[in-house]
Short mmCIF file of C-alpha atoms in Angstrom, two decimals:
data_model
loop_
_atom_site.label_atom_id
_atom_site.label_comp_id
_atom_site.label_asym_id
_atom_site.label_seq_id
_atom_site.Cartn_x
_atom_site.Cartn_y
_atom_site.Cartn_z
CA SER A 164 -2.28 -42.58 6.33
CA THR A 165 -1.49 -45.71 8.47
CA SER A 166 2.11 -44.28 10.19
CA LEU A 167 2.49 -45.06 13.40
CA GLY A 168 4.91 -42.03 13.20
CA ARG A 169 1.67 -39.73 11.80
CA ILE A 170 -0.67 -41.08 15.03
CA HIS A 171 1.90 -40.46 17.96
CA GLY A 172 2.04 -36.95 16.79
CA LEU A 173 -1.89 -36.82 16.32
CA MET A 174 -1.86 -38.05 19.88
CA THR A 175 1.26 -35.60 20.99
CA GLY A 176 -1.47 -33.31 20.52
CA HIS A 177 -4.43 -33.96 21.26
CA LEU A 178 -2.37 -34.56 24.80
CA GLN A 179 0.40 -31.71 25.21
CA MET A 180 -1.81 -28.60 22.40
CA GLY A 181 -4.83 -29.66 23.53
CA ASP A 182 -6.50 -29.71 19.92
CA THR A 183 -9.34 -31.06 19.87
CA SER A 184 -9.39 -32.40 16.39
CA CYS A 185 -5.99 -34.56 16.57
CA LEU A 186 -7.52 -37.59 19.04
CA PRO A 187 -10.75 -38.06 16.82
CA ARG A 188 -7.70 -38.15 13.39
CA ALA A 189 -5.12 -40.72 15.48
CA VAL A 190 -8.27 -43.14 16.47
CA GLN A 191 -9.13 -43.09 12.62
CA SER A 192 -6.23 -43.89 11.80
CA GLY A 193 -5.69 -46.31 14.71
CA TYR A 194 -8.72 -48.45 13.04
CA ALA A 195 -7.22 -48.74 9.75
CA LEU A 196 -4.37 -50.07 12.07
CA LEU A 197 -6.91 -52.55 12.40
CA GLU A 198 -6.83 -54.20 8.57
CA ILE A 199 -2.58 -54.75 8.80
CA SER A 200 -1.67 -58.13 8.60
CA ALA A 201 1.90 -57.49 11.05
CA SER A 202 5.02 -59.63 9.24
CA SER A 203 7.43 -59.99 11.83
CA THR A 204 7.70 -59.69 15.75
CA THR A 205 9.58 -55.74 15.63
CA GLN A 206 5.91 -54.93 13.58
CA HIS A 207 3.79 -56.90 16.40
CA ALA A 208 5.71 -54.92 19.15
CA GLN A 209 5.75 -51.00 17.29
CA LEU A 210 1.84 -51.79 16.53
CA ALA A 211 0.97 -52.94 20.02
CA GLN A 212 2.52 -49.93 21.63
CA THR A 213 0.56 -47.52 19.47
CA LEU A 214 -2.69 -49.78 19.71
CA ILE A 215 -2.46 -49.57 23.48
CA ARG A 216 -1.49 -46.35 23.92
CA LEU A 217 -4.03 -44.81 21.60
CA GLY A 218 -7.00 -46.85 22.81
CA ILE A 219 -6.13 -45.69 26.83
CA LEU A 220 -6.17 -42.21 25.32
CA ALA A 221 -9.53 -42.47 23.75
CA GLN A 222 -10.45 -45.04 25.63
CA ASN A 223 -11.13 -47.71 22.41
CA GLU A 224 -11.97 -50.64 23.10
CA ASP A 225 -11.33 -52.43 19.87
CA LEU A 226 -8.22 -50.82 19.68
CA LEU A 227 -7.15 -51.89 22.97
CA GLN A 228 -7.94 -55.56 22.61
CA ALA A 229 -5.93 -55.12 18.84
CA GLY A 230 -2.67 -53.91 20.82
CA ARG A 231 -3.05 -56.84 23.63
CA THR A 232 -2.99 -59.20 20.55
CA HIS A 233 0.03 -57.57 18.95
CA LEU A 234 1.51 -58.32 22.49
CA GLU A 235 1.06 -61.53 22.87
CA ALA A 236 2.56 -62.25 19.24
CA ALA A 237 5.46 -59.96 20.58
CA LEU A 238 6.04 -61.62 23.59
CA ALA A 239 5.56 -65.18 21.93
CA ALA A 240 8.45 -64.98 19.60
CA GLN A 241 10.75 -64.84 23.17
CA THR A 242 12.94 -68.05 23.81
CA PRO A 243 13.99 -69.15 26.70
CA CYS A 244 17.39 -66.92 27.09
CA GLY A 245 15.12 -63.34 26.42
CA TRP A 246 15.87 -62.92 22.72
CA PHE A 247 13.32 -62.22 20.39
CA ALA A 248 12.96 -63.96 17.36
CA ASP A 249 12.09 -62.67 14.00
CA ASP A 250 11.48 -62.55 10.19
CA THR A 251 15.77 -62.55 9.68
CA ALA A 252 18.18 -64.35 11.88
CA PRO A 253 20.51 -63.22 13.39
CA VAL A 254 18.02 -60.51 14.41
CA SER A 255 19.57 -56.60 13.94
CA THR A 256 20.60 -54.65 17.36
CA LEU A 257 18.38 -52.11 15.56
CA SER A 258 14.72 -54.71 16.28
CA LEU A 259 15.86 -55.57 19.27
CA ALA A 260 16.08 -52.01 20.64
CA SER A 261 12.53 -51.72 19.33
CA ILE A 262 10.92 -54.95 20.54
CA VAL A 263 12.28 -54.35 23.50
CA ARG A 264 11.33 -50.22 24.31
CA CYS A 265 7.92 -51.13 22.63
CA VAL A 266 6.86 -54.33 25.03
CA LEU A 267 8.12 -52.39 27.70
CA ASP A 268 6.32 -49.33 26.71
CA THR A 269 3.23 -51.35 26.28
CA ALA A 270 3.09 -54.12 29.20
CA GLU A 271 3.38 -50.67 31.54
CA LEU A 272 0.46 -48.89 30.21
CA LEU A 273 -1.32 -51.91 31.00
CA PRO A 274 0.06 -52.90 32.65
CA ASP A 275 1.01 -56.78 32.28
CA LEU A 276 3.55 -58.51 34.22
CA ARG A 277 4.51 -60.94 31.22
CA GLY A 278 4.96 -58.11 29.10
CA GLN A 279 7.79 -56.41 31.84
CA SER A 280 9.60 -59.51 32.61
CA ALA A 281 10.38 -60.20 29.32
CA ALA A 282 11.56 -56.83 28.68
CA ARG A 283 12.94 -56.76 31.66
CA GLN A 284 14.93 -60.13 30.93
CA ALA A 285 15.99 -59.06 26.99
CA ALA A 286 16.96 -55.19 28.52
CA TRP A 287 19.06 -57.33 30.85
CA VAL A 288 21.20 -59.15 28.87
CA LEU A 289 22.36 -56.69 26.49
CA SER A 290 23.07 -55.19 29.46
CA GLN A 291 25.69 -57.47 29.18
CA GLN A 292 26.86 -57.93 26.20
CA LEU A 293 28.14 -53.72 26.10
CA SER A 294 31.59 -53.59 25.08
CA ASP A 295 34.89 -53.03 26.71
CA SER A 296 34.51 -49.44 24.55
CA GLY A 297 30.99 -49.72 25.01
CA ALA A 298 29.57 -50.57 21.78
CA LEU A 299 26.75 -54.22 21.27
CA ALA A 300 27.47 -56.07 18.18
CA ALA A 301 25.47 -55.57 15.18
CA HIS A 302 23.28 -58.92 15.34
CA PHE A 303 22.23 -61.64 17.87
CA ASP A 304 21.13 -64.92 17.03
CA ASP A 305 19.16 -67.18 19.75
CA GLY A 306 20.82 -68.16 22.84
CA TRP A 307 22.18 -63.85 22.86
CA THR A 308 25.46 -65.54 20.18
CA PRO A 309 27.01 -61.93 18.57
CA SER A 310 28.16 -61.47 14.87
CA GLY A 311 28.28 -58.13 12.36
CA ALA A 312 31.54 -56.16 12.40
CA GLN A 313 29.51 -52.35 13.15
CA ALA A 314 27.34 -51.19 15.91
CA CYS A 315 23.91 -49.83 15.39
CA VAL A 316 23.96 -46.01 16.85
CA THR A 317 20.33 -46.26 16.73
CA GLY A 318 19.83 -49.32 18.65
CA MET A 319 22.29 -48.11 21.14
CA ALA A 320 20.42 -44.99 21.51
CA GLN A 321 17.07 -46.87 22.59
CA LEU A 322 18.82 -49.34 24.57
CA ALA A 323 20.09 -45.90 26.28
CA ILE A 324 16.40 -45.02 26.65
CA SER A 325 15.03 -48.52 27.80
CA TRP A 326 17.28 -49.04 30.61
CA LEU A 327 17.08 -44.85 31.79
CA ARG A 328 13.17 -46.33 31.71
CA LEU A 329 13.94 -49.11 34.00
CA ALA A 330 16.47 -47.05 35.99
CA GLN A 331 13.01 -45.05 36.16
CA LEU A 332 11.43 -47.79 37.91
CA GLU A 333 13.18 -49.97 39.27
CA PRO A 334 16.32 -47.51 40.87
CA GLN A 335 18.79 -49.99 40.92
CA SER A 336 22.25 -48.79 39.63
CA CYS A 337 22.63 -51.12 37.23
CA TRP A 338 20.46 -50.06 34.83
CA ARG A 339 21.45 -46.35 34.88
CA GLU A 340 25.63 -47.53 34.29
CA ALA A 341 24.20 -49.55 31.08
CA ALA A 342 22.92 -46.48 29.96
CA TRP A 343 25.39 -44.31 31.02
CA ILE A 344 27.87 -46.04 29.11
CA ALA A 345 26.08 -46.37 25.79
CA LEU A 346 25.36 -42.67 26.05
CA ALA A 347 28.73 -42.15 26.47
CA TRP A 348 29.97 -44.20 22.88
CA ILE A 349 27.15 -42.33 21.15
CA LYS A 350 28.78 -39.28 22.29
CA ARG A 351 32.37 -39.93 21.35
CA ASN A 352 31.13 -41.03 17.93
CA GLN A 353 29.48 -37.87 17.52
CA CYS A 354 30.43 -35.72 14.07
CA THR A 355 31.69 -32.61 16.34
CA THR A 356 35.20 -31.66 14.16
CA THR A 357 33.87 -31.57 10.90
CA HIS A 358 33.47 -28.68 8.32
CA HIS A 359 30.77 -29.35 6.68
CA LEU A 360 27.59 -27.39 9.01
CA ALA A 361 25.10 -29.87 7.44
CA LEU A 362 27.15 -32.99 9.40
CA ARG A 363 27.88 -30.18 12.24
CA ASP A 364 26.92 -33.05 15.48
CA ALA A 365 25.22 -35.40 13.61
CA LEU A 366 25.32 -39.20 14.49
CA PRO A 367 26.18 -41.66 12.18
CA GLY A 368 23.67 -44.94 11.44
CA ALA A 369 26.93 -47.04 12.58
CA VAL A 370 30.11 -46.97 13.59
CA PRO A 371 32.58 -47.39 11.82
CA ILE A 372 30.14 -45.29 9.02
CA TRP A 373 30.97 -47.30 6.37
CA GLN A 374 29.94 -50.84 7.22
CA GLY A 375 26.27 -52.39 7.17
CA PRO A 376 22.90 -51.31 6.25
CA ASN A 377 23.45 -47.67 6.94
CA ALA A 378 26.79 -46.85 5.71
CA PHE A 379 27.47 -43.25 5.10
CA HIS A 380 24.45 -42.88 6.19
CA PHE A 381 24.00 -39.95 9.10
CA THR A 382 20.14 -40.50 10.65
CA ALA A 383 18.02 -38.12 12.30
CA ILE A 384 16.24 -40.77 13.78
CA SER A 385 19.27 -41.58 15.81
CA ALA A 386 19.40 -38.09 17.64
CA LYS A 387 16.52 -37.94 17.60
CA TYR A 388 15.99 -41.18 20.09
CA PHE A 389 19.78 -39.95 21.54
CA ALA A 390 18.08 -36.68 22.76
CA ASP A 391 15.10 -38.52 24.01
CA ALA A 392 17.89 -40.71 26.14
CA LEU A 393 20.35 -37.25 27.43
CA MET A 394 16.21 -36.06 28.30
CA MET A 395 15.84 -38.77 30.39
CA ASP A 396 18.70 -39.25 32.31
CA MET A 397 19.33 -34.74 32.79
CA VAL A 398 15.78 -33.93 33.84
CA GLY A 399 14.48 -37.53 34.85
CA ILE A 400 11.98 -36.91 32.37
CA THR A 401 9.92 -40.33 30.77
CA ILE A 402 9.63 -40.75 26.80
CA PRO A 403 7.22 -41.41 25.12
CA PRO A 404 4.94 -39.07 28.04
CA ASN A 405 2.82 -41.37 30.76
CA ILE A 406 -0.70 -41.09 29.61
CA GLU A 407 -3.23 -38.83 31.03
CA THR A 408 -6.75 -38.92 29.09
CA ARG A 409 -8.30 -35.31 28.48
CA PRO A 410 -11.88 -35.54 28.07
CA GLN A 411 -13.43 -35.66 25.03
CA ALA A 412 -14.84 -32.15 24.03
#
């Protein structure tokens, strides 16, 4: 399988559980990724993050080089104002948040100063786009022109992760304040009063819930990123964790 989530899970099994079968399986899936042609900036950024993490962990130059190629493709899509073009315009906040998070993590791992600067520029502009209520528009065009009536919860949670990581790297109050505003907004929109146990404490895909492509959806990935951001803020950990290579058996 070439699922990026599966590969990250196998890397976690190797690092956190010491399962010696996980890394070879992850590498096998990583080589399958080399046959995939990315069709968007989001995919380039996600592939770059996965291949670079796996390449460092497995000390595999083929995967590292492929990851660098995807990172370069993602960076080439950035315009002078810091916005990232994607396969459609305007670009969704969810896609922009994913690009920023993946580019920031990848550039930090390599390290790549150009990538770090690109992610920081986009993250900064997005932090300045927060409304008085703490939400972000659903889409942004080149020049950061906002559009869309709904706000994406998943994108907000991912951006909170990026802002908190930047706060760890650069202890400036602006990054942490942006993350706190985003987290407070997500908390206010968490479903805490329902009598339906299956929905209690769930997070909607969008606010208001009846608008956007995820209308009337409660998404597990929103809760995952929200929990990651809360742990980063409360405990000071890094998510995803820094890679410490483990000697191969």
